Amino acid sequence: MKTIALSELGRRTGPPPISWLMQVALARPKLISLAAGFTDHESLPVAEVRESLAEILRTRHTGRTALQYGATQGDPVLRRLTAQHLQRLDRIPGSSPAHSPERMIITNGSQQLLYMVTEALCDAGDVVLVEDPTYFVYLGILQSHGLRARAIRMEKDGLDLAHLETVLRSLQRNNSLRRVKALYLVSYFQNPTGITTSLEKKAGALELLRRYERAAGHPLYLVEDAAYRELRFKGDDVKSALAVRGAGERVIHAGTYSKPFATGTRVGFGILPEPVFTTVLRIKGNHDFGTSNLLQHLLARALASGRYARHLGDLRKRYARKAAVMLKALDVAWASVPEVACSV
């Protein structure tokens, strides 16, 4: 029998469901897929991208700069604009160390950031706390690394903090707290529940993690996945975990331009504390030594010109209309379904 010399990680890694879901959606253009996370095709910003690229390529200097390799950490202009954008969203005046562009890494989508953070923090057998339910694609990362997920119940405004403490106390009693490395939250319009975590719940979760750090013997990080943050239809935005006092030391914030601008750009970003920042930057260097420089210049130009903000405003309105149509259709469809009496 021929032996295949794969690593333990290689043997653990199964086929990611998201890849199959995306393949099906691409192969069947008329399919309305609510699973693959595709941007609405008709909303993609063709004109905005064309104009931005034309400006970048208008001179040899700007064109060659964009077509050359970039730094592993990411384009400094895009990092500065992104940090300023996040600080405005969090309504933090003045300078904010937690939002510093020097703590930011530009990645190939937020998915790469989540993978690298997991690689930097965790060994096989470690524990990551997750929401119940949680984003199934991240569970694939945990599975491939041989990690265990412990589920924390959800309430209408985010994590059930009492249940989080119960789980942490249980892990401490059975001497497993030392294997816990992080708490992973999809904090805006959570996939799949749609719940947005309140700032109070984020602050409460951070406080609990800090309270159990001594027993764990190492820092416990809150990983905030904010991929959907800017796709709000109505109401006020909720500040990110970066706005919580002391968050700069324990919050790992993951964001993306894929969902609010164009999924094909695959440009994401992360803000990380030390020593996670330096470790992830080294891992990034081994992965690809830098996200596409041209796409970073494209996003920077879209942000600086106002095209990003204008497109996002149009996208929110379009998605709000589509959601209203879908909900109305569901109401009509369910109204015609007869009630069935159940007995136990």
GROMACS .gro file of C-alpha atoms in nm:
model
  344
    1MET     CA    1   0.000   0.000   0.000
    2LYS     CA    2   0.132   0.343  -0.096
    3THR     CA    3   0.166   0.582   0.200
    4ILE     CA    4   0.077   0.947   0.143
    5ALA     CA    5   0.304   1.171   0.352
    6LEU     CA    6   0.063   1.449   0.453
    7SER     CA    7   0.096   1.655   0.768
    8GLU     CA    8  -0.154   1.621   1.051
    9LEU     CA    9  -0.309   1.952   0.941
   10GLY     CA   10  -0.329   1.825   0.583
   11ARG     CA   11  -0.502   1.506   0.695
   12ARG     CA   12  -0.746   1.696   0.917
   13THR     CA   13  -0.847   1.951   0.657
   14GLY     CA   14  -1.170   1.856   0.484
   15PRO     CA   15  -1.337   2.017   0.183
   16PRO     CA   16  -1.465   2.361   0.293
   17PRO     CA   17  -1.844   2.386   0.239
   18ILE     CA   18  -1.808   2.752   0.138
   19SER     CA   19  -1.603   2.652  -0.169
   20TRP     CA   20  -1.880   2.417  -0.285
   21LEU     CA   21  -2.149   2.678  -0.217
   22MET     CA   22  -1.962   2.939  -0.420
   23GLN     CA   23  -1.898   2.696  -0.705
   24VAL     CA   24  -2.269   2.609  -0.724
   25ALA     CA   25  -2.368   2.978  -0.724
   26LEU     CA   26  -2.122   3.060  -1.003
   27ALA     CA   27  -2.225   2.759  -1.213
   28ARG     CA   28  -2.597   2.844  -1.183
   29PRO     CA   29  -2.634   3.221  -1.242
   30LYS     CA   30  -3.014   3.211  -1.200
   31LEU     CA   31  -2.989   3.048  -0.858
   32ILE     CA   32  -3.071   3.283  -0.570
   33SER     CA   33  -2.821   3.162  -0.312
   34LEU     CA   34  -2.854   3.288   0.042
   35ALA     CA   35  -2.560   3.076   0.157
   36ALA     CA   36  -2.250   3.178  -0.038
   37GLY     CA   37  -2.228   3.545   0.065
   38PHE     CA   38  -2.208   3.685  -0.288
   39THR     CA   39  -2.244   4.058  -0.342
   40ASP     CA   40  -2.558   4.147  -0.538
   41HIS     CA   41  -2.426   4.117  -0.895
   42GLU     CA   42  -2.605   4.422  -1.036
   43SER     CA   43  -2.470   4.641  -0.755
   44LEU     CA   44  -2.100   4.582  -0.825
   45PRO     CA   45  -1.924   4.921  -0.866
   46VAL     CA   46  -1.799   4.893  -1.225
   47ALA     CA   47  -1.801   5.269  -1.294
   48GLU     CA   48  -1.633   5.354  -0.963
   49VAL     CA   49  -1.358   5.098  -1.019
   50ARG     CA   50  -1.305   5.210  -1.379
   51GLU     CA   51  -1.268   5.574  -1.271
   52SER     CA   52  -1.034   5.489  -0.983
   53LEU     CA   53  -0.810   5.269  -1.197
   54ALA     CA   54  -0.798   5.535  -1.469
   55GLU     CA   55  -0.673   5.788  -1.214
   56ILE     CA   56  -0.413   5.546  -1.080
   57LEU     CA   57  -0.284   5.460  -1.429
   58ARG     CA   58  -0.300   5.817  -1.562
   59THR     CA   59   0.070   5.877  -1.496
   60ARG     CA   60   0.368   5.645  -1.516
   61HIS     CA   61   0.463   5.722  -1.155
   62THR     CA   62   0.130   5.635  -0.991
   63GLY     CA   63   0.073   5.345  -1.231
   64ARG     CA   64   0.412   5.187  -1.173
   65THR     CA   65   0.386   5.237  -0.799
   66ALA     CA   66   0.054   5.048  -0.795
   67LEU     CA   67   0.183   4.772  -1.026
   68GLN     CA   68   0.495   4.710  -0.817
   69TYR     CA   69   0.524   4.490  -0.507
   70GLY     CA   70   0.405   4.649  -0.187
   71ALA     CA   71   0.495   4.609   0.180
   72THR     CA   72   0.386   4.298   0.369
   73GLN     CA   73   0.196   4.508   0.625
   74GLY     CA   74   0.005   4.687   0.352
   75ASP     CA   75  -0.008   5.019   0.171
   76PRO     CA   76   0.044   5.299   0.428
   77VAL     CA   77  -0.217   5.524   0.264
   78LEU     CA   78  -0.484   5.253   0.275
   79ARG     CA   79  -0.394   5.171   0.636
   80ARG     CA   80  -0.422   5.538   0.735
   81LEU     CA   81  -0.754   5.589   0.555
   82THR     CA   82  -0.895   5.266   0.698
   83ALA     CA   83  -0.788   5.354   1.052
   84GLN     CA   84  -0.946   5.700   1.019
   85HIS     CA   85  -1.264   5.545   0.880
   86LEU     CA   86  -1.291   5.302   1.173
   87GLN     CA   87  -1.227   5.580   1.423
   88ARG     CA   88  -1.506   5.788   1.267
   89LEU     CA   89  -1.743   5.490   1.284
   90ASP     CA   90  -1.655   5.445   1.652
   91ARG     CA   91  -1.703   5.818   1.713
   92ILE     CA   92  -1.367   5.848   1.892
   93PRO     CA   93  -1.229   6.205   1.878
   94GLY     CA   94  -0.859   6.289   1.875
   95SER     CA   95  -0.588   6.026   1.859
   96SER     CA   96  -0.678   5.666   1.939
   97PRO     CA   97  -0.399   5.412   1.998
   98ALA     CA   98  -0.653   5.131   1.956
   99HIS     CA   99  -0.722   5.250   1.598
  100SER     CA  100  -0.361   5.318   1.500
  101PRO     CA  101  -0.266   5.236   1.136
  102GLU     CA  102   0.065   5.111   1.277
  103ARG     CA  103  -0.126   4.821   1.435
  104MET     CA  104  -0.305   4.735   1.108
  105ILE     CA  105  -0.228   4.463   0.853
  106ILE     CA  106  -0.395   4.456   0.509
  107THR     CA  107  -0.493   4.102   0.412
  108ASN     CA  108  -0.651   3.898   0.133
  109GLY     CA  109  -1.000   3.936   0.274
  110SER     CA  110  -1.082   3.908   0.643
  111GLN     CA  111  -1.076   3.529   0.606
  112GLN     CA  112  -0.697   3.530   0.570
  113LEU     CA  113  -0.669   3.744   0.883
  114LEU     CA  114  -0.882   3.497   1.082
  115TYR     CA  115  -0.670   3.205   0.956
  116MET     CA  116  -0.341   3.374   1.044
  117VAL     CA  117  -0.461   3.481   1.390
  118THR     CA  118  -0.568   3.123   1.462
  119GLU     CA  119  -0.232   2.998   1.337
  120ALA     CA  120  -0.049   3.249   1.557
  121LEU     CA  121  -0.244   3.180   1.879
  122CYS     CA  122  -0.342   2.815   1.879
  123ASP     CA  123  -0.193   2.467   1.899
  124ALA     CA  124  -0.381   2.143   1.833
  125GLY     CA  125  -0.605   2.068   2.130
  126ASP     CA  126  -0.658   2.433   2.225
  127VAL     CA  127  -1.004   2.582   2.280
  128VAL     CA  128  -1.172   2.877   2.108
  129LEU     CA  129  -1.499   3.008   2.250
  130VAL     CA  130  -1.761   3.081   1.984
  131GLU     CA  131  -2.120   3.200   1.963
  132ASP     CA  132  -2.399   2.942   1.937
  133PRO     CA  133  -2.462   2.937   1.644
  134THR     CA  134  -2.155   3.078   1.470
  135TYR     CA  135  -2.007   3.140   1.125
  136PHE     CA  136  -1.956   2.792   0.977
  137VAL     CA  137  -1.653   2.892   0.766
  138TYR     CA  138  -1.455   2.978   1.081
  139LEU     CA  139  -1.540   2.638   1.224
  140GLY     CA  140  -1.355   2.491   0.926
  141ILE     CA  141  -1.041   2.679   1.030
  142LEU     CA  142  -1.073   2.541   1.384
  143GLN     CA  143  -1.127   2.187   1.257
  144SER     CA  144  -0.825   2.193   1.029
  145HIS     CA  145  -0.602   2.310   1.314
  146GLY     CA  146  -0.729   2.042   1.552
  147LEU     CA  147  -0.897   2.291   1.784
  148ARG     CA  148  -1.203   2.253   2.001
  149ALA     CA  149  -1.491   2.501   1.995
  150ARG     CA  150  -1.698   2.572   2.308
  151ALA     CA  151  -2.033   2.731   2.232
  152ILE     CA  152  -2.175   3.030   2.421
  153ARG     CA  153  -2.550   3.095   2.404
  154MET     CA  154  -2.680   3.410   2.236
  155GLU     CA  155  -2.934   3.665   2.354
  156LYS     CA  156  -3.108   3.932   2.146
  157ASP     CA  157  -2.818   4.177   2.197
  158GLY     CA  158  -2.529   3.934   2.177
  159LEU     CA  159  -2.355   3.685   2.403
  160ASP     CA  160  -2.520   3.553   2.715
  161LEU     CA  161  -2.255   3.681   2.956
  162ALA     CA  162  -2.379   3.463   3.241
  163HIS     CA  163  -2.334   3.155   3.023
  164LEU     CA  164  -1.988   3.277   2.916
  165GLU     CA  165  -1.884   3.296   3.280
  166THR     CA  166  -2.035   2.953   3.349
  167VAL     CA  167  -1.828   2.803   3.067
  168LEU     CA  168  -1.510   2.978   3.180
  169ARG     CA  169  -1.566   2.859   3.539
  170SER     CA  170  -1.626   2.503   3.417
  171LEU     CA  171  -1.307   2.508   3.211
  172GLN     CA  172  -1.117   2.635   3.514
  173ARG     CA  173  -1.253   2.357   3.735
  174ASN     CA  174  -1.145   2.080   3.497
  175ASN     CA  175  -0.803   2.241   3.438
  176SER     CA  176  -0.879   2.323   3.071
  177LEU     CA  177  -0.874   2.701   3.100
  178ARG     CA  178  -0.505   2.704   3.007
  179ARG     CA  179  -0.604   2.571   2.663
  180VAL     CA  180  -0.846   2.858   2.595
  181LYS     CA  181  -0.694   3.118   2.361
  182ALA     CA  182  -0.972   3.343   2.234
  183LEU     CA  183  -1.340   3.432   2.208
  184TYR     CA  184  -1.463   3.471   1.849
  185LEU     CA  185  -1.757   3.705   1.782
  186VAL     CA  186  -1.935   3.798   1.458
  187SER     CA  187  -2.051   4.117   1.620
  188TYR     CA  188  -2.255   4.289   1.345
  189PHE     CA  189  -2.559   4.124   1.184
  190GLN     CA  190  -2.421   3.790   1.293
  191ASN     CA  191  -2.410   3.507   1.045
  192PRO     CA  192  -2.647   3.323   1.075
  193THR     CA  193  -2.874   3.489   1.337
  194GLY     CA  194  -2.853   3.854   1.224
  195ILE     CA  195  -2.789   3.966   1.585
  196THR     CA  196  -2.572   4.273   1.649
  197THR     CA  197  -2.375   4.263   1.972
  198SER     CA  198  -2.420   4.567   2.194
  199LEU     CA  199  -2.120   4.765   2.315
  200GLU     CA  200  -2.217   4.669   2.671
  201LYS     CA  201  -2.194   4.301   2.585
  202LYS     CA  202  -1.854   4.351   2.419
  203ALA     CA  203  -1.726   4.533   2.727
  204GLY     CA  204  -1.871   4.264   2.955
  205ALA     CA  205  -1.708   3.985   2.755
  206LEU     CA  206  -1.370   4.161   2.768
  207GLU     CA  207  -1.403   4.205   3.143
  208LEU     CA  208  -1.477   3.835   3.192
  209LEU     CA  209  -1.182   3.732   2.975
  210ARG     CA  210  -0.951   3.955   3.178
  211ARG     CA  211  -1.089   3.815   3.504
  212TYR     CA  212  -0.992   3.461   3.404
  213GLU     CA  213  -0.652   3.543   3.253
  214ARG     CA  214  -0.453   3.469   3.568
  215ALA     CA  215  -0.601   3.121   3.593
  216ALA     CA  216  -0.538   3.066   3.221
  217GLY     CA  217  -0.176   3.176   3.256
  218HIS     CA  218  -0.181   3.386   2.939
  219PRO     CA  219  -0.383   3.663   2.768
  220LEU     CA  220  -0.733   3.576   2.645
  221TYR     CA  221  -0.821   3.765   2.328
  222LEU     CA  222  -1.153   3.882   2.187
  223VAL     CA  223  -1.158   3.835   1.808
  224GLU     CA  224  -1.419   4.065   1.656
  225ASP     CA  225  -1.529   3.976   1.302
  226ALA     CA  226  -1.698   4.292   1.171
  227ALA     CA  227  -1.743   4.191   0.806
  228TYR     CA  228  -2.105   4.311   0.783
  229ARG     CA  229  -2.079   4.624   0.994
  230GLU     CA  230  -2.141   4.883   0.723
  231LEU     CA  231  -2.441   4.709   0.564
  232ARG     CA  232  -2.690   4.850   0.815
  233PHE     CA  233  -3.035   4.931   0.669
  234LYS     CA  234  -3.153   5.160   0.948
  235GLY     CA  235  -3.083   5.265   1.305
  236ASP     CA  236  -2.761   5.375   1.470
  237ASP     CA  237  -2.427   5.203   1.436
  238VAL     CA  238  -2.282   5.021   1.737
  239LYS     CA  239  -1.925   5.100   1.837
  240SER     CA  240  -1.672   4.823   1.783
  241ALA     CA  241  -1.488   4.647   2.064
  242LEU     CA  242  -1.194   4.877   1.985
  243ALA     CA  243  -1.391   5.154   2.159
  244VAL     CA  244  -1.391   4.970   2.494
  245ARG     CA  245  -1.139   5.098   2.749
  246GLY     CA  246  -0.823   4.887   2.735
  247ALA     CA  247  -0.929   4.715   2.414
  248GLY     CA  248  -0.598   4.788   2.246
  249GLU     CA  249  -0.432   4.516   2.451
  250ARG     CA  250  -0.682   4.235   2.398
  251VAL     CA  251  -0.904   4.303   2.094
  252ILE     CA  252  -0.825   4.159   1.750
  253HIS     CA  253  -1.050   4.340   1.502
  254ALA     CA  254  -1.112   4.191   1.156
  255GLY     CA  255  -1.278   4.389   0.877
  256THR     CA  256  -1.316   4.372   0.501
  257TYR     CA  257  -1.388   4.575   0.190
  258SER     CA  258  -1.533   4.270   0.013
  259LYS     CA  259  -1.886   4.299   0.148
  260PRO     CA  260  -1.937   4.680   0.143
  261PHE     CA  261  -1.757   4.744  -0.189
  262ALA     CA  262  -1.675   4.447  -0.415
  263THR     CA  263  -1.616   4.084  -0.323
  264GLY     CA  264  -1.378   4.043  -0.616
  265THR     CA  265  -1.129   4.285  -0.460
  266ARG     CA  266  -1.066   4.046  -0.167
  267VAL     CA  267  -0.908   4.315   0.046
  268GLY     CA  268  -0.948   4.290   0.423
  269PHE     CA  269  -0.770   4.428   0.727
  270GLY     CA  270  -0.696   4.355   1.088
  271ILE     CA  271  -0.601   4.564   1.391
  272LEU     CA  272  -0.402   4.359   1.640
  273PRO     CA  273  -0.222   4.404   1.974
  274GLU     CA  274   0.134   4.293   2.039
  275PRO     CA  275   0.273   4.030   2.033
  276VAL     CA  276   0.000   3.897   1.802
  277PHE     CA  277   0.062   4.177   1.551
  278THR     CA  278   0.429   4.095   1.496
  279THR     CA  279   0.364   3.721   1.482
  280VAL     CA  280   0.081   3.755   1.229
  281LEU     CA  281   0.292   3.992   1.019
  282ARG     CA  282   0.566   3.727   1.003
  283ILE     CA  283   0.312   3.462   0.908
  284LYS     CA  284   0.174   3.696   0.641
  285GLY     CA  285   0.524   3.727   0.501
  286ASN     CA  286   0.542   3.350   0.469
  287HIS     CA  287   0.194   3.328   0.318
  288ASP     CA  288   0.229   3.580   0.036
  289PHE     CA  289   0.456   3.869   0.151
  290GLY     CA  290   0.180   4.118   0.076
  291THR     CA  291  -0.177   4.160  -0.047
  292SER     CA  292  -0.224   4.273  -0.410
  293ASN     CA  293  -0.073   4.622  -0.428
  294LEU     CA  294  -0.292   4.729  -0.721
  295LEU     CA  295  -0.611   4.638  -0.535
  296GLN     CA  296  -0.492   4.825  -0.226
  297HIS     CA  297  -0.431   5.138  -0.435
  298LEU     CA  298  -0.777   5.092  -0.586
  299LEU     CA  299  -0.942   5.083  -0.243
  300ALA     CA  300  -0.738   5.378  -0.119
  301ARG     CA  301  -0.846   5.582  -0.423
  302ALA     CA  302  -1.211   5.482  -0.374
  303LEU     CA  303  -1.198   5.590  -0.009
  304ALA     CA  304  -1.016   5.919  -0.071
  305SER     CA  305  -1.239   6.021  -0.363
  306GLY     CA  306  -1.568   5.956  -0.183
  307ARG     CA  307  -1.665   5.683  -0.432
  308TYR     CA  308  -1.659   5.420  -0.157
  309ALA     CA  309  -1.901   5.617   0.064
  310ARG     CA  310  -2.138   5.694  -0.225
  311HIS     CA  311  -2.143   5.331  -0.340
  312LEU     CA  312  -2.203   5.210   0.016
  313GLY     CA  313  -2.502   5.444   0.049
  314ASP     CA  314  -2.653   5.309  -0.273
  315LEU     CA  315  -2.581   4.950  -0.167
  316ARG     CA  316  -2.758   4.991   0.166
  317LYS     CA  317  -3.070   5.124  -0.006
  318ARG     CA  318  -3.065   4.843  -0.263
  319TYR     CA  319  -3.024   4.572   0.001
  320ALA     CA  320  -3.299   4.725   0.215
  321ARG     CA  321  -3.541   4.713  -0.080
  322LYS     CA  322  -3.448   4.352  -0.160
  323ALA     CA  323  -3.489   4.248   0.204
  324ALA     CA  324  -3.835   4.407   0.214
  325VAL     CA  325  -3.940   4.223  -0.102
  326MET     CA  326  -3.812   3.892   0.035
  327LEU     CA  327  -3.990   3.935   0.369
  328LYS     CA  328  -4.316   4.024   0.195
  329ALA     CA  329  -4.285   3.717  -0.030
  330LEU     CA  330  -4.221   3.497   0.275
  331ASP     CA  331  -4.530   3.636   0.448
  332VAL     CA  332  -4.741   3.555   0.142
  333ALA     CA  333  -4.590   3.209   0.104
  334TRP     CA  334  -4.631   3.112   0.469
  335ALA     CA  335  -4.987   3.243   0.479
  336SER     CA  336  -5.083   2.968   0.234
  337VAL     CA  337  -4.925   2.689   0.440
  338PRO     CA  338  -5.188   2.507   0.646
  339GLU     CA  339  -5.137   2.475   1.019
  340VAL     CA  340  -5.050   2.126   1.137
  341ALA     CA  341  -5.144   2.013   1.484
  342CYS     CA  342  -4.862   1.832   1.665
  343SER     CA  343  -4.896   1.601   1.962
  344VAL     CA  344  -4.618   1.468   2.181
   0.00000   0.00000   0.00000
